[in-house]
PDB file of C-alpha atoms in Angstrom:
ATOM      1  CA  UNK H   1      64.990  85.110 -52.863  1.00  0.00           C
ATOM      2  CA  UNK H   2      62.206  85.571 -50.321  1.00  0.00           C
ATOM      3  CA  UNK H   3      62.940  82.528 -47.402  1.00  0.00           C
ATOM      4  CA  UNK H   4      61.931  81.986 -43.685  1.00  0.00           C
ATOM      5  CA  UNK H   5      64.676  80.036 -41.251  1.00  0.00           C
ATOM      6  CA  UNK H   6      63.461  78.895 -38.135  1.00  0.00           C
ATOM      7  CA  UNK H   7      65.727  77.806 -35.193  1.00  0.00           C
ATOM      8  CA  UNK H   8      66.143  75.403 -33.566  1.00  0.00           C
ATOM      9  CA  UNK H   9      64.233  72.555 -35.640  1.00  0.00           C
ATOM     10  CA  UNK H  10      63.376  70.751 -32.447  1.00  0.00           C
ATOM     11  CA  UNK H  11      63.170  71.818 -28.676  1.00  0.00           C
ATOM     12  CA  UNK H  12      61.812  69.849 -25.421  1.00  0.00           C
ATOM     13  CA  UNK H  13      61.911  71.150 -22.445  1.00  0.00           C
ATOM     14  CA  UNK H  14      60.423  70.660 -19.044  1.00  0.00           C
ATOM     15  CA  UNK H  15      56.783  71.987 -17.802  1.00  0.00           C
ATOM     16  CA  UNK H  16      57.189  75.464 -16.389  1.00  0.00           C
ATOM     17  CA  UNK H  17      60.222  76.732 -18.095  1.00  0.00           C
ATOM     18  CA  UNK H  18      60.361  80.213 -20.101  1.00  0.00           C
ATOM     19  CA  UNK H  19      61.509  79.769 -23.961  1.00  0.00           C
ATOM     20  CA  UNK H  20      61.993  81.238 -27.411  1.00  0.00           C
ATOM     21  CA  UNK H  21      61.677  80.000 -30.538  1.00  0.00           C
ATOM     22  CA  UNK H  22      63.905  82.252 -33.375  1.00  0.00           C
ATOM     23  CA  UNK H  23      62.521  83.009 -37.263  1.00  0.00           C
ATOM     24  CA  UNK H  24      64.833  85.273 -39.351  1.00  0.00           C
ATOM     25  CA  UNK H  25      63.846  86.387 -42.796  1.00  0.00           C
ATOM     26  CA  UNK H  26      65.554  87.747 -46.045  1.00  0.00           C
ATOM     27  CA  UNK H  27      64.088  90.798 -47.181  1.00  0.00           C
ATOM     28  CA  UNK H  28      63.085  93.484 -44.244  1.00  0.00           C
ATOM     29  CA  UNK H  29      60.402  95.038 -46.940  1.00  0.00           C
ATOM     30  CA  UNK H  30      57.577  92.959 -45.240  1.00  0.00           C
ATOM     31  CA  UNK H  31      54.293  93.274 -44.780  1.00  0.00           C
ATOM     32  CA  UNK H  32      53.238  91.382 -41.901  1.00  0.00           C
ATOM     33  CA  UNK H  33      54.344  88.421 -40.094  1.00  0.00           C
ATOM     34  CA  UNK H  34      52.204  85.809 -38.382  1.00  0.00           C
ATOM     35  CA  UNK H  35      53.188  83.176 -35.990  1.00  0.00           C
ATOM     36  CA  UNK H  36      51.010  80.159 -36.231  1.00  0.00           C
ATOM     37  CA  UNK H  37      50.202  76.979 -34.091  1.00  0.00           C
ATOM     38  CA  UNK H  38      50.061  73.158 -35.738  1.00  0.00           C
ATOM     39  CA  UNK H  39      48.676  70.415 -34.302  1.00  0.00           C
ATOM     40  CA  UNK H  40      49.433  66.805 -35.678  1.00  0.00           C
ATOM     41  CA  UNK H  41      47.301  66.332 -38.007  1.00  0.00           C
ATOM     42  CA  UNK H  42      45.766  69.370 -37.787  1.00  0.00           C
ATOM     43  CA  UNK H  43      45.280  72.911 -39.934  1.00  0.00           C
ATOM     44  CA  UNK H  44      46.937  75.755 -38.592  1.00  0.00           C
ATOM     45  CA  UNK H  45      45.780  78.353 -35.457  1.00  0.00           C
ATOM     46  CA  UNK H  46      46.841  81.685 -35.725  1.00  0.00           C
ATOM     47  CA  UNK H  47      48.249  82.876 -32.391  1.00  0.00           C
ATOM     48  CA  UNK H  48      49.937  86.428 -33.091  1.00  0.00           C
ATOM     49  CA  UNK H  49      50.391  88.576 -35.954  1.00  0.00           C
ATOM     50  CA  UNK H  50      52.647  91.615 -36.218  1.00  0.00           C
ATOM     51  CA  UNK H  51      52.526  94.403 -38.358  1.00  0.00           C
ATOM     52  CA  UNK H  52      55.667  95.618 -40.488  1.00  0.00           C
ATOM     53  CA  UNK H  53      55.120  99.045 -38.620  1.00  0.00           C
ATOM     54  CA  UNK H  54      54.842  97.347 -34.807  1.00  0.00           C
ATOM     55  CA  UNK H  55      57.678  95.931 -32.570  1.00  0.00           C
ATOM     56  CA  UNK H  56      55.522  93.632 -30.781  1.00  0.00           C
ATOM     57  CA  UNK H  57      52.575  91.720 -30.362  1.00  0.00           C
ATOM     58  CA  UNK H  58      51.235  90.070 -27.024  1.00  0.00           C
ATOM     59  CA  UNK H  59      48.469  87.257 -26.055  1.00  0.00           C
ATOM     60  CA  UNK H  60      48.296  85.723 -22.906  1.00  0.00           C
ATOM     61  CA  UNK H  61      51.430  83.963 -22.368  1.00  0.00           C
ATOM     62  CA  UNK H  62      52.831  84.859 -26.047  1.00  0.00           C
ATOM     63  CA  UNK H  63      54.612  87.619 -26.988  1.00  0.00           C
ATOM     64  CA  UNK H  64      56.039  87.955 -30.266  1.00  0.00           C
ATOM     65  CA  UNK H  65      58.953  90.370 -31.016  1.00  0.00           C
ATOM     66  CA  UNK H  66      59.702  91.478 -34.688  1.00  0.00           C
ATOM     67  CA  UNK H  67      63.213  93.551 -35.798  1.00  0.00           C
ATOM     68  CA  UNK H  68      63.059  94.284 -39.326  1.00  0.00           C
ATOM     69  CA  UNK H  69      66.575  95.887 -40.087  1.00  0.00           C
ATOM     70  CA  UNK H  70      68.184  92.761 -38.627  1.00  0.00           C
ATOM     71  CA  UNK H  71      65.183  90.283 -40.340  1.00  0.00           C
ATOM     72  CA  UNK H  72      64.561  88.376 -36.928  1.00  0.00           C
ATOM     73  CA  UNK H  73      61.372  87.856 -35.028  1.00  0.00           C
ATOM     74  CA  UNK H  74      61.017  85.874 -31.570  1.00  0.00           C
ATOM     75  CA  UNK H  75      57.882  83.981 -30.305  1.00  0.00           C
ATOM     76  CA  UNK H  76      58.631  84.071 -25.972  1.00  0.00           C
ATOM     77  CA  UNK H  77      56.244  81.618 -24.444  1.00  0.00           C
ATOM     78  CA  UNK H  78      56.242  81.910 -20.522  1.00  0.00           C
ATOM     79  CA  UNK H  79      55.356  79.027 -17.850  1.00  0.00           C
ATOM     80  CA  UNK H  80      54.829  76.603 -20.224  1.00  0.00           C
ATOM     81  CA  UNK H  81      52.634  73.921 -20.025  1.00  0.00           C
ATOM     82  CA  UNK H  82      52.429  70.357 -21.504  1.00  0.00           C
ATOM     83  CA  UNK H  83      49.556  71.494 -24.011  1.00  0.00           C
ATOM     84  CA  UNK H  84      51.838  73.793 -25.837  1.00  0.00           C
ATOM     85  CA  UNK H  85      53.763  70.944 -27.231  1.00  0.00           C
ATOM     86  CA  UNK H  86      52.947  71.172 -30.846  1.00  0.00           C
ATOM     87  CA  UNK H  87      54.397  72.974 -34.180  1.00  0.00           C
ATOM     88  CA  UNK H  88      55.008  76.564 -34.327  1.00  0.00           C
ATOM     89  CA  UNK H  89      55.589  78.374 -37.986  1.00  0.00           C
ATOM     90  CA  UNK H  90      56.792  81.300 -38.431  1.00  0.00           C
ATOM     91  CA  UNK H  91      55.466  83.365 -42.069  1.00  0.00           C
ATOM     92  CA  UNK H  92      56.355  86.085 -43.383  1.00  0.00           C
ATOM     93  CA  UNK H  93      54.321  88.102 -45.872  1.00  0.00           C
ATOM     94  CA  UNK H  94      55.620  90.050 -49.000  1.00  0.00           C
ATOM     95  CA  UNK H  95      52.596  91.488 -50.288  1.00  0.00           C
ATOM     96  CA  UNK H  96      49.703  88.783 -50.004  1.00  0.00           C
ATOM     97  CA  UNK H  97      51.807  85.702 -50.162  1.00  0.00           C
ATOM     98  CA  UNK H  98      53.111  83.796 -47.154  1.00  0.00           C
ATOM     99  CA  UNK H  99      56.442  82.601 -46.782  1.00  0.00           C
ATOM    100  CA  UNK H 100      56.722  79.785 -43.970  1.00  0.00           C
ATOM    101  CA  UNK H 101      59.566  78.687 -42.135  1.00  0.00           C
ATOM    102  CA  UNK H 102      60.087  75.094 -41.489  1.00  0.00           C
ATOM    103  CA  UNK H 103      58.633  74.805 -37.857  1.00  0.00           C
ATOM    104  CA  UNK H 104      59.799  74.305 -34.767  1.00  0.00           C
ATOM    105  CA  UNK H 105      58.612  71.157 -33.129  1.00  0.00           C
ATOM    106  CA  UNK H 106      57.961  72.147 -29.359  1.00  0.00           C
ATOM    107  CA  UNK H 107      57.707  69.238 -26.757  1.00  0.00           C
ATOM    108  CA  UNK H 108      56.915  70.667 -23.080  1.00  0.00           C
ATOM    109  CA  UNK H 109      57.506  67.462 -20.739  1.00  0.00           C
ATOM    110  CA  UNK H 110      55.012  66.798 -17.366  1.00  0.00           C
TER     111      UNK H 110
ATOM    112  CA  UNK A   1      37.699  85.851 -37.273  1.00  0.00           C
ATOM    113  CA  UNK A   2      36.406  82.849 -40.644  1.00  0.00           C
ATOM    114  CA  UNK A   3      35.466  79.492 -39.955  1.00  0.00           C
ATOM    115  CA  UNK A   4      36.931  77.230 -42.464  1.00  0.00           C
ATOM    116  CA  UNK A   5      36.112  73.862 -43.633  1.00  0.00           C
ATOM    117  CA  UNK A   6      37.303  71.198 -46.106  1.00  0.00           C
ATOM    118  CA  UNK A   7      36.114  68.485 -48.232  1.00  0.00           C
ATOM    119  CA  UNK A   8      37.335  65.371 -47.924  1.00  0.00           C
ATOM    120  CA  UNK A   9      39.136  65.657 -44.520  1.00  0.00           C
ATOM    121  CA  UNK A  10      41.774  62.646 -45.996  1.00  0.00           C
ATOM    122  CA  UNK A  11      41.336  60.704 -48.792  1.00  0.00           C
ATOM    123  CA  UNK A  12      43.653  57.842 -50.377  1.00  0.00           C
ATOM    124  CA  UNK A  13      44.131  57.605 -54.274  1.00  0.00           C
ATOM    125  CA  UNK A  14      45.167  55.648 -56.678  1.00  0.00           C
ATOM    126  CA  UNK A  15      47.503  56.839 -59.024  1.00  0.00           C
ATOM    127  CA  UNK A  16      46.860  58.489 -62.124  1.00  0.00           C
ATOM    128  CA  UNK A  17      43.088  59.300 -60.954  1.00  0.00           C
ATOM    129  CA  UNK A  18      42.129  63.099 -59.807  1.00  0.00           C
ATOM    130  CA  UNK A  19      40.513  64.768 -56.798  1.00  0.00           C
ATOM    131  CA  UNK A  20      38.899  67.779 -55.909  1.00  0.00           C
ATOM    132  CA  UNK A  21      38.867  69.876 -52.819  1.00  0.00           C
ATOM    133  CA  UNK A  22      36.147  71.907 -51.628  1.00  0.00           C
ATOM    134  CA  UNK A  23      36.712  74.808 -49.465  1.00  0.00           C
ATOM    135  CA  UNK A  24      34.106  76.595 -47.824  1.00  0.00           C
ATOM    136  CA  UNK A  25      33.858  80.098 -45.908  1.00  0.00           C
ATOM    137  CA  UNK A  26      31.571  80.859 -43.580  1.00  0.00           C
ATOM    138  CA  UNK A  27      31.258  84.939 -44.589  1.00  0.00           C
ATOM    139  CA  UNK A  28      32.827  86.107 -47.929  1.00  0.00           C
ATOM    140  CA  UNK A  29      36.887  86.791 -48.399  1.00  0.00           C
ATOM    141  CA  UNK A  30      38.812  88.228 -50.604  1.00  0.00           C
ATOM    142  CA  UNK A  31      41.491  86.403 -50.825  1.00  0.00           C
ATOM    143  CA  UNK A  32      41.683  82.482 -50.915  1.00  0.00           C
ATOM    144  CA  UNK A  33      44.669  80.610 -50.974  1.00  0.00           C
ATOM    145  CA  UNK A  34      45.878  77.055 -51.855  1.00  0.00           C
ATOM    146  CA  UNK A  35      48.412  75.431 -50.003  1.00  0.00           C
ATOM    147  CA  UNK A  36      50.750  71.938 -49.777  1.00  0.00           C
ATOM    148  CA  UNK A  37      52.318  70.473 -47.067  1.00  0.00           C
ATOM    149  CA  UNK A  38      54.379  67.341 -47.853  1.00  0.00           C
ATOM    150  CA  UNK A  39      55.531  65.126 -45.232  1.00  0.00           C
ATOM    151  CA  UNK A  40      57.833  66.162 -42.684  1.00  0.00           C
ATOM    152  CA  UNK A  41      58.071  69.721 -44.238  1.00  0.00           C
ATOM    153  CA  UNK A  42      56.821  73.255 -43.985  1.00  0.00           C
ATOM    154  CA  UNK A  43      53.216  75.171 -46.153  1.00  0.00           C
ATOM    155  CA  UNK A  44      54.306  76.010 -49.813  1.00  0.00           C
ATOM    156  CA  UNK A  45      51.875  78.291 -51.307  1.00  0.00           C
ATOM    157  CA  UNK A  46      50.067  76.414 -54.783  1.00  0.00           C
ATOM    158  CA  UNK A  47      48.200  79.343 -56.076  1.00  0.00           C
ATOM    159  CA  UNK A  48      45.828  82.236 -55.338  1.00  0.00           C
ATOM    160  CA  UNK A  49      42.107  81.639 -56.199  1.00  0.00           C
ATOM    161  CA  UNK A  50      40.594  84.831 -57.706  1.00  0.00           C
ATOM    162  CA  UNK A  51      37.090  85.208 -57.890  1.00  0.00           C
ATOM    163  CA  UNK A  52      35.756  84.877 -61.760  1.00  0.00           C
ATOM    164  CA  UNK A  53      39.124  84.839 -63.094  1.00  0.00           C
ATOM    165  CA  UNK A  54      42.373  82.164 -63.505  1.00  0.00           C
ATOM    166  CA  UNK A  55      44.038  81.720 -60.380  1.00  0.00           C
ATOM    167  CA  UNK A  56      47.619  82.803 -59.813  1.00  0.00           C
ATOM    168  CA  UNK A  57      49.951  79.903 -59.351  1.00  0.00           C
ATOM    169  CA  UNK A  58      53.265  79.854 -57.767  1.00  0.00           C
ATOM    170  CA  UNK A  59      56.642  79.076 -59.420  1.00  0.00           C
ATOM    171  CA  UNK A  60      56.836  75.082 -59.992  1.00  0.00           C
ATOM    172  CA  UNK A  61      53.001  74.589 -60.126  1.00  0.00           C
ATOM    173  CA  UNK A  62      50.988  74.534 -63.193  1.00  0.00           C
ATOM    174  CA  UNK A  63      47.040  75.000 -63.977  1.00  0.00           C
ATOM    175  CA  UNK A  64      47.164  71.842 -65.783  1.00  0.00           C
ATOM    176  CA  UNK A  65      48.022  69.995 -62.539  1.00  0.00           C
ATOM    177  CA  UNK A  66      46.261  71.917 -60.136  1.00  0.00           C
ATOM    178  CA  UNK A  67      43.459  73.460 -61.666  1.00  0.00           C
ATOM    179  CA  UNK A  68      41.404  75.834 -59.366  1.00  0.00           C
ATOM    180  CA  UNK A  69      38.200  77.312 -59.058  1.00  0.00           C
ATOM    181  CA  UNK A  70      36.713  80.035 -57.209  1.00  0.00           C
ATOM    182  CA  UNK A  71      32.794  81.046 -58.535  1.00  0.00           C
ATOM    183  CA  UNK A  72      32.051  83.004 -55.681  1.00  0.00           C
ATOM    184  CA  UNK A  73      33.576  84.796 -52.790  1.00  0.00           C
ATOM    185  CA  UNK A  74      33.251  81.887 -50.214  1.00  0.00           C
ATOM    186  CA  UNK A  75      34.058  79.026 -51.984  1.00  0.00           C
ATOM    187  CA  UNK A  76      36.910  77.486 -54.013  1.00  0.00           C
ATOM    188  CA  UNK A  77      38.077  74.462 -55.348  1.00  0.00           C
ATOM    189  CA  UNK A  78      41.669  72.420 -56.022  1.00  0.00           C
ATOM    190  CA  UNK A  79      41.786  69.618 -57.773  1.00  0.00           C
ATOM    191  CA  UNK A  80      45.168  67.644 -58.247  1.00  0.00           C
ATOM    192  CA  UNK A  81      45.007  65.465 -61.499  1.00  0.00           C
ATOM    193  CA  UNK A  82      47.166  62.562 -62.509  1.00  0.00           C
ATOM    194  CA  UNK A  83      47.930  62.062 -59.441  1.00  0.00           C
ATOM    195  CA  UNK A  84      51.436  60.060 -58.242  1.00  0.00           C
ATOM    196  CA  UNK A  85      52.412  59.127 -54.975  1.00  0.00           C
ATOM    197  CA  UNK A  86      54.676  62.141 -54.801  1.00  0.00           C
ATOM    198  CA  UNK A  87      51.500  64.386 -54.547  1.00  0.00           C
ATOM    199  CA  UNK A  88      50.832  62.763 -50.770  1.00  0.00           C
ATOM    200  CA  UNK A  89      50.232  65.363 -48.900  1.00  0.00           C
ATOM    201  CA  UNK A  90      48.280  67.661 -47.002  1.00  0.00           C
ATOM    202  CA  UNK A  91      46.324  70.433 -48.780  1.00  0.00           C
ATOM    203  CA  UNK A  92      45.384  73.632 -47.115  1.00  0.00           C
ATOM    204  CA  UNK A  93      42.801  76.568 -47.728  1.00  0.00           C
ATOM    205  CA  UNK A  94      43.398  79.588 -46.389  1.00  0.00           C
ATOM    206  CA  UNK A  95      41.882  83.217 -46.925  1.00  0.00           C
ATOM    207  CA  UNK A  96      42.261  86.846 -45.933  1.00  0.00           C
ATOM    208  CA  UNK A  97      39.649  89.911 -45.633  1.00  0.00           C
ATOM    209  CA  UNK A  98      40.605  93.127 -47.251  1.00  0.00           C
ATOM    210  CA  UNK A  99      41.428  94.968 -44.373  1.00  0.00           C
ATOM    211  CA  UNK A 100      42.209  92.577 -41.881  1.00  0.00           C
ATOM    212  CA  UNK A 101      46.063  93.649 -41.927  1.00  0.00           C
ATOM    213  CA  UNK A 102      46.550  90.401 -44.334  1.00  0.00           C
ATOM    214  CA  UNK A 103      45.812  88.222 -41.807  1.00  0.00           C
ATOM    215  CA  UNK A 104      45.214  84.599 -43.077  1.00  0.00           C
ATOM    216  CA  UNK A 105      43.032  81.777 -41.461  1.00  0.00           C
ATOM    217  CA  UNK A 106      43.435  78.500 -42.323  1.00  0.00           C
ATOM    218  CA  UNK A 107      41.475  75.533 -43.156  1.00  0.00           C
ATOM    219  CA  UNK A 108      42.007  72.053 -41.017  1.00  0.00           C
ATOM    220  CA  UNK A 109      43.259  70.366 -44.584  1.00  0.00           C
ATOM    221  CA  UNK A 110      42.690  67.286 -46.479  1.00  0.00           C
ATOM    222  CA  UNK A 111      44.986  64.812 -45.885  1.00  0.00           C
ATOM    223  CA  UNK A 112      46.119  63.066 -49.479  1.00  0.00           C
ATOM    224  CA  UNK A 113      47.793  59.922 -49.969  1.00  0.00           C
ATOM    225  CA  UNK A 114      48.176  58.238 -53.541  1.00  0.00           C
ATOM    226  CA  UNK A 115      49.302  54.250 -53.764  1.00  0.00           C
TER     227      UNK A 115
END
């Protein structure tokens, strides 16, 4: 079976700090995988998306890393800042359909 | 990049009615996508909308549930019949361009709760 795990569930930390949010996936015969942003209440932004060929993806303060042989993939957010406190899903795709992980809730503290 | 929207943004149900969700693309897709996210947890993919043919639905979700429709290339709709109040949730749209390295956008969602 095709799943997403993303750790940890939950994560605060203080304004400034450097962190990394962990997705691991069964199955290394992917496609793509996406890392997305969720607002409460809110649909979903795409922030970086890595192809099954490509080791890494970078926007701004983002960087996404993806190993396929060991099924992990890493979203490093540096400096952050109290506006980056929201949801961030990890999916993996098999072919057209998504698999999503179960989030991690990201609280950056002022 | 595809701008997205979604009709109604929320709406609260009684049960046993239906409702139908419009999703709308600003520039024609190829792929559109339903979603459900149930409180507290993660997107579980409903179905894929094909243009002038059945959609494709997931394991655990049936057409006579969630019927879809898709009559052109930017838009779709889902309704969810019969509803109960374990169908509150949030239902997404998302699509894809061929091309675009499967990308997927998504819509902002309609938030559904049935009493």
């Amino acid at each position: 079976k095709q799943e997403v795990t993303q750790i940890p569930a939950a994560l605060s930390v203080p304004e400034g700090e450097n962190l990394v949010l962990n997705c691991s996936f069964t199955d290394s015969a992917i496609y793509n995988l996406q890392w997305f942003r969720q607002d409460p209440g809110k649909g979903l932004t795409s922030l970086l998306l890595i192809q099954s060929s490509q080791r890494e993806q970078t926007s701004g303060r983002l960087n996404a890393s993806l190993d396929k042989s060991s099924g992990r993939s890493t979203l490093y957010i540096a400096a952050s800042q109290p506006g980056d406190s929201a949801t961030y899903l990890c999916a993996v795709s098999w072919g057209n359909k998504l698999v999503f992980g179960a989030g991690t809730i990201l609280r950056v503290k002022s | 990049s595809a701008v997205i929207s979604q009709k109604p943004s929320r709406d609260i149900c009684q049960r046993g009615t239906s409702l139908t969700i419009q999703c709308q693309v600003d520039s024609q897709v190829t792929m559109m996508f339903w979603y459900r996210q149930q409180p507290g947890q993660s997107l579980t993919l409903i179905a894929t909308a094909n243009q002038g043919s059945e959609a494709t639905y997931e394991s655990g979700f049936v057409i006579d549930k969630f019927p879809i429709s898709r009559p052109n290339l930017t838009f779709s709709t889902l309704t969810v019949s019969n509803m109960s109040p374990e169908d509150s949730s949030i239902y997404l749209c998302s699509v894809a361009r061929q091309g675009s390295s499967g990308k997927q956008y998504f819509g902002p969602g309609t938030r559904l709760t049935v009493t």
